[in-house]
Amino acid sequence: MKEPVHRKFDLKKLNLIERMHALMEERKLYLNPKFSIIDLTKLLGTNRTYVSVYLNEVMGKSFFDFLNEYRLTVAEKLVSETDLNFSKIAEKSGFNSLCTFRRAFVKKNKITPGEYRERYGKQN
């Protein structure tokens, strides 16, 4: 994951990142392909603008990049440890389409899911 931008911020904001990560990890919200920033803000009890600005300015990423980091962690494990086809992997990791999955996967890993499987698959 990309390191957050080091800026001076208050305890309330620190708490926000902890709460966001806890929600994602404990509830696995990222597995829902329809999960949105609005859903997240409702769970956090705050507003969309605050979360969006926080993600962009403090963490240096968009909501979708934040969400896709979790999804890609699941996808990478499935690509390397199973023989599931990539459509099924996209579905199981929370992506709403194979195209979106492939684009996010290549953006992060600089190789396709197929190349990743060849390189890091269970047979290697």
Coordinates of N, CA and C in Angstrom, one line a residue:
M1 N 0.8 -1.2 0.0 CA 0.0 0.0 0.0 C 0.9 1.2 0.0
K2 N 0.3 2.3 -0.6 CA 1.0 3.6 -0.7 C 1.1 4.2 0.7
E3 N 2.3 4.7 1.1 CA 2.4 5.3 2.4 C 1.7 6.7 2.4
P4 N 1.0 7.0 3.5 CA 0.3 8.2 3.6 C 1.2 9.4 3.6
V5 N 0.7 10.5 3.1 CA 1.5 11.7 3.1 C 1.6 12.2 4.5
H6 N 2.9 12.6 4.9 CA 3.1 13.0 6.3 C 2.8 14.5 6.4
R7 N 1.7 14.7 7.1 CA 1.3 16.1 7.3 C 0.8 16.1 8.8
K8 N 0.7 17.3 9.3 CA 0.2 17.5 10.7 C -1.3 17.3 10.6
F9 N -1.8 16.4 11.4 CA -3.3 16.3 11.5 C -3.7 15.9 12.9
D10 N -5.0 16.2 13.2 CA -5.4 16.0 14.5 C -5.8 14.6 14.9
L11 N -6.1 14.4 16.1 CA -6.4 13.0 16.6 C -7.7 12.5 16.0
K12 N -8.6 13.4 15.8 CA -9.9 13.0 15.2 C -9.6 12.3 13.8
K13 N -8.7 12.9 13.0 CA -8.4 12.3 11.7 C -7.7 11.0 11.9
L14 N -6.8 10.9 12.8 CA -6.1 9.6 13.1 C -7.1 8.6 13.4
N15 N -8.1 8.9 14.2 CA -9.1 8.0 14.6 C -9.9 7.6 13.3
L16 N -10.1 8.5 12.4 CA -10.9 8.1 11.2 C -10.2 7.0 10.4
I17 N -8.9 7.1 10.2 CA -8.2 6.1 9.4 C -8.3 4.7 10.1
E18 N -8.1 4.7 11.4 CA -8.2 3.5 12.2 C -9.6 2.9 12.1
R19 N -10.6 3.8 12.1 CA -12.0 3.3 12.0 C -12.3 2.8 10.6
M20 N -11.8 3.4 9.6 CA -12.0 3.0 8.2 C -11.3 1.6 8.0
H21 N -10.1 1.4 8.4 CA -9.4 0.2 8.3 C -10.1 -0.9 9.1
A22 N -10.5 -0.6 10.3 CA -11.2 -1.6 11.1 C -12.5 -2.1 10.5
L23 N -13.3 -1.1 9.9 CA -14.5 -1.5 9.2 C -14.2 -2.4 8.0
M24 N -13.2 -2.1 7.3 CA -12.9 -2.8 6.1 C -12.4 -4.2 6.5
E25 N -11.6 -4.3 7.5 CA -11.0 -5.6 7.8 C -12.0 -6.5 8.6
E26 N -12.7 -5.9 9.5 CA -13.6 -6.7 10.3 C -14.9 -7.1 9.5
R27 N -15.4 -6.2 8.8 CA -16.7 -6.5 8.1 C -16.5 -6.9 6.6
K28 N -15.3 -6.8 6.1 CA -14.9 -7.2 4.7 C -15.9 -6.5 3.7
L29 N -16.1 -5.2 4.0 CA -17.0 -4.4 3.2 C -16.6 -4.3 1.7
Y30 N -15.3 -4.4 1.4 CA -14.8 -4.3 0.1 C -15.3 -5.5 -0.8
L31 N -15.8 -6.6 -0.2 CA -16.2 -7.7 -1.0 C -17.6 -7.4 -1.7
N32 N -18.2 -6.4 -1.2 CA -19.5 -6.0 -1.9 C -19.2 -5.1 -3.1
P33 N -19.5 -5.5 -4.3 CA -19.1 -4.7 -5.5 C -19.9 -3.4 -5.5
K34 N -21.0 -3.3 -4.8 CA -21.8 -2.0 -4.8 C -21.4 -1.1 -3.7
F35 N -20.5 -1.5 -2.9 CA -20.1 -0.7 -1.7 C -19.6 0.7 -2.2
S36 N -20.1 1.8 -1.6 CA -19.7 3.1 -2.0 C -19.2 4.0 -0.9
I37 N -18.7 5.1 -1.2 CA -18.2 6.1 -0.2 C -19.3 6.5 0.7
I38 N -20.5 6.6 0.1 CA -21.7 7.0 0.9 C -22.0 5.9 2.0
D39 N -21.9 4.6 1.6 CA -22.0 3.6 2.6 C -21.0 3.7 3.7
L40 N -19.8 4.0 3.3 CA -18.7 4.1 4.3 C -19.0 5.3 5.2
T41 N -19.4 6.4 4.7 CA -19.6 7.6 5.5 C -20.8 7.4 6.5
K42 N -21.8 6.6 6.1 CA -22.9 6.3 7.0 C -22.4 5.5 8.1
L43 N -21.6 4.5 7.9 CA -21.0 3.6 8.9 C -20.1 4.4 9.8
L44 N -19.4 5.4 9.3 CA -18.5 6.2 10.1 C -19.2 7.4 10.8
G45 N -20.4 7.7 10.4 CA -21.1 8.8 11.0 C -20.6 10.1 10.6
T46 N -20.1 10.3 9.4 CA -19.6 11.5 8.9 C -20.1 11.8 7.5
N47 N -19.5 12.8 6.8 CA -20.0 13.1 5.5 C -19.0 12.7 4.4
R48 N -19.6 12.6 3.2 CA -18.8 12.2 2.0 C -17.6 13.1 1.7
T49 N -17.8 14.4 1.8 CA -16.7 15.3 1.5 C -15.6 15.2 2.5
Y50 N -15.9 15.0 3.7 CA -14.8 14.9 4.8 C -14.0 13.6 4.5
V51 N -14.6 12.5 4.2 CA -13.9 11.2 3.9 C -13.1 11.4 2.6
S52 N -13.7 11.9 1.6 CA -13.1 12.1 0.3 C -11.8 12.9 0.4
V53 N -11.9 14.1 1.1 CA -10.8 15.0 1.2 C -9.7 14.3 2.1
Y54 N -10.1 13.6 3.1 CA -9.2 12.9 4.0 C -8.4 11.9 3.2
L55 N -9.1 11.1 2.4 CA -8.4 10.1 1.6 C -7.5 10.7 0.7
N56 N -7.9 11.7 0.0 CA -7.1 12.4 -1.0 C -5.9 13.1 -0.5
E57 N -6.1 13.9 0.6 CA -5.1 14.8 1.1 C -4.1 14.1 2.1
V58 N -4.7 13.2 3.0 CA -3.9 12.6 4.0 C -3.3 11.3 3.5
M59 N -4.1 10.5 2.9 CA -3.7 9.2 2.4 C -3.1 9.1 1.0
G60 N -3.4 10.2 0.3 CA -2.9 10.3 -1.1 C -3.5 9.3 -2.1
K61 N -4.8 9.0 -1.9 CA -5.5 8.1 -2.8 C -7.0 8.4 -2.8
S62 N -7.6 7.9 -3.9 CA -9.1 8.1 -4.0 C -9.8 7.0 -3.2
F63 N -11.1 7.1 -3.1 CA -11.8 6.1 -2.4 C -11.7 4.8 -3.1
F64 N -11.8 4.8 -4.4 CA -11.7 3.5 -5.2 C -10.3 2.9 -5.1
D65 N -9.2 3.7 -5.0 CA -7.9 3.1 -4.8 C -7.8 2.5 -3.4
F66 N -8.4 3.1 -2.4 CA -8.4 2.6 -1.0 C -9.2 1.3 -1.0
L67 N -10.3 1.2 -1.6 CA -11.2 0.0 -1.7 C -10.5 -1.1 -2.5
N68 N -9.9 -0.7 -3.6 CA -9.3 -1.7 -4.4 C -8.0 -2.3 -3.8
E69 N -7.3 -1.6 -2.9 CA -6.2 -2.2 -2.2 C -6.6 -3.5 -1.5
Y70 N -7.8 -3.4 -0.8 CA -8.3 -4.5 -0.1 C -8.7 -5.6 -1.1
R71 N -9.4 -5.2 -2.1 CA -9.9 -6.2 -3.1 C -8.7 -6.9 -3.8
L72 N -7.6 -6.2 -4.1 CA -6.5 -6.8 -4.8 C -5.7 -7.7 -3.9
T73 N -5.7 -7.5 -2.6 CA -5.1 -8.4 -1.6 C -5.8 -9.8 -1.7
V74 N -7.1 -9.8 -1.8 CA -7.8 -11.0 -1.9 C -7.6 -11.6 -3.3
A75 N -7.6 -10.8 -4.3 CA -7.4 -11.3 -5.7 C -6.1 -11.9 -5.9
E76 N -5.0 -11.3 -5.4 CA -3.7 -11.8 -5.6 C -3.5 -13.2 -4.9
K77 N -4.1 -13.3 -3.8 CA -4.1 -14.6 -3.1 C -4.8 -15.7 -3.9
L78 N -6.0 -15.3 -4.4 CA -6.8 -16.3 -5.2 C -6.1 -16.6 -6.6
V79 N -5.4 -15.6 -7.2 CA -4.7 -15.8 -8.4 C -3.6 -16.8 -8.2
S80 N -2.8 -16.6 -7.1 CA -1.6 -17.4 -6.9 C -1.9 -18.7 -6.2
E81 N -3.0 -18.9 -5.5 CA -3.2 -20.1 -4.8 C -4.4 -21.0 -5.3
T82 N -5.1 -20.5 -6.3 CA -6.2 -21.3 -6.8 C -6.1 -21.4 -8.3
D83 N -7.0 -22.3 -8.9 CA -7.1 -22.4 -10.3 C -8.4 -21.7 -10.8
L84 N -9.0 -20.9 -10.0 CA -10.2 -20.2 -10.4 C -10.0 -19.4 -11.6
N85 N -11.0 -19.3 -12.5 CA -10.8 -18.4 -13.6 C -10.9 -16.9 -13.1
F86 N -10.4 -16.0 -13.9 CA -10.3 -14.6 -13.5 C -11.7 -13.9 -13.3
S87 N -12.7 -14.4 -14.0 CA -14.0 -13.8 -13.8 C -14.5 -14.1 -12.4
K88 N -14.3 -15.4 -11.9 CA -14.7 -15.8 -10.6 C -13.9 -15.1 -9.5
I89 N -12.6 -14.9 -9.8 CA -11.7 -14.2 -8.9 C -12.2 -12.8 -8.7
A90 N -12.5 -12.1 -9.8 CA -13.0 -10.7 -9.8 C -14.2 -10.7 -8.9
E91 N -15.1 -11.6 -9.1 CA -16.4 -11.7 -8.3 C -16.1 -11.9 -6.9
K92 N -15.3 -12.9 -6.5 CA -15.0 -13.2 -5.1 C -14.2 -12.1 -4.4
S93 N -13.5 -11.3 -5.1 CA -12.7 -10.2 -4.5 C -13.4 -8.9 -4.4
G94 N -14.7 -8.8 -4.9 CA -15.5 -7.6 -4.8 C -15.5 -6.7 -6.0
F95 N -14.9 -7.1 -7.1 CA -14.9 -6.2 -8.3 C -16.3 -6.5 -9.0
N96 N -16.8 -5.4 -9.6 CA -18.1 -5.5 -10.3 C -18.0 -6.0 -11.7
S97 N -16.7 -6.1 -12.2 CA -16.5 -6.6 -13.6 C -15.1 -7.1 -13.8
L98 N -14.9 -8.0 -14.7 CA -13.6 -8.6 -15.0 C -12.7 -7.4 -15.6
C99 N -13.3 -6.5 -16.3 CA -12.5 -5.4 -16.9 C -11.9 -4.5 -15.8
T100 N -12.8 -4.2 -14.8 CA -12.3 -3.4 -13.7 C -11.3 -4.1 -12.9
F101 N -11.4 -5.4 -12.7 CA -10.5 -6.2 -11.9 C -9.1 -6.2 -12.7
R102 N -9.1 -6.4 -14.0 CA -7.9 -6.5 -14.7 C -7.2 -5.2 -14.7
R103 N -7.9 -4.1 -14.9 CA -7.3 -2.7 -14.9 C -6.7 -2.4 -13.6
A104 N -7.3 -2.7 -12.5 CA -6.8 -2.4 -11.2 C -5.6 -3.3 -10.9
F105 N -5.7 -4.6 -11.3 CA -4.6 -5.5 -11.1 C -3.3 -5.1 -11.8
V106 N -3.5 -4.8 -13.1 CA -2.3 -4.3 -13.9 C -1.7 -3.0 -13.3
K107 N -2.6 -2.1 -12.9 CA -2.2 -0.8 -12.4 C -1.3 -1.1 -11.1
K108 N -1.7 -2.0 -10.3 CA -0.9 -2.2 -9.1 C 0.3 -3.1 -9.3
N109 N 0.2 -4.2 -10.1 CA 1.3 -5.2 -10.2 C 2.1 -5.0 -11.4
K110 N 1.7 -4.2 -12.4 CA 2.4 -4.0 -13.6 C 2.5 -5.2 -14.5
I111 N 1.7 -6.2 -14.2 CA 1.6 -7.4 -15.0 C 0.1 -7.9 -14.9
T112 N -0.3 -8.7 -15.9 CA -1.6 -9.2 -15.9 C -1.8 -10.3 -14.9
P113 N -3.1 -10.6 -14.6 CA -3.3 -11.7 -13.6 C -2.7 -13.0 -14.1
G114 N -2.8 -13.3 -15.4 CA -2.2 -14.5 -16.0 C -0.7 -14.6 -15.8
E115 N 0.0 -13.5 -16.0 CA 1.4 -13.4 -15.8 C 1.7 -13.6 -14.3
Y116 N 0.9 -13.0 -13.5 CA 1.1 -13.1 -12.0 C 1.0 -14.5 -11.6
R117 N 0.0 -15.2 -12.1 CA -0.2 -16.6 -11.8 C 1.0 -17.5 -12.2
E118 N 1.5 -17.2 -13.4 CA 2.6 -17.9 -13.9 C 3.8 -17.7 -13.0
R119 N 4.0 -16.5 -12.6 CA 5.2 -16.1 -11.8 C 5.1 -16.6 -10.3
Y120 N 3.9 -16.4 -9.7 CA 3.7 -16.6 -8.3 C 2.7 -17.8 -8.0
G121 N 2.3 -18.5 -8.9 CA 1.3 -19.5 -8.7 C 1.8 -20.7 -7.8
K122 N 0.8 -21.5 -7.4 CA 1.2 -22.5 -6.4 C 2.1 -23.6 -7.0
Q123 N 2.2 -23.7 -8.3 CA 3.1 -24.7 -8.9 C 4.5 -24.2 -8.9
N124 N 4.8 -22.9 -8.6 CA 6.1 -22.3 -8.6 C 6.7 -22.2 -7.3

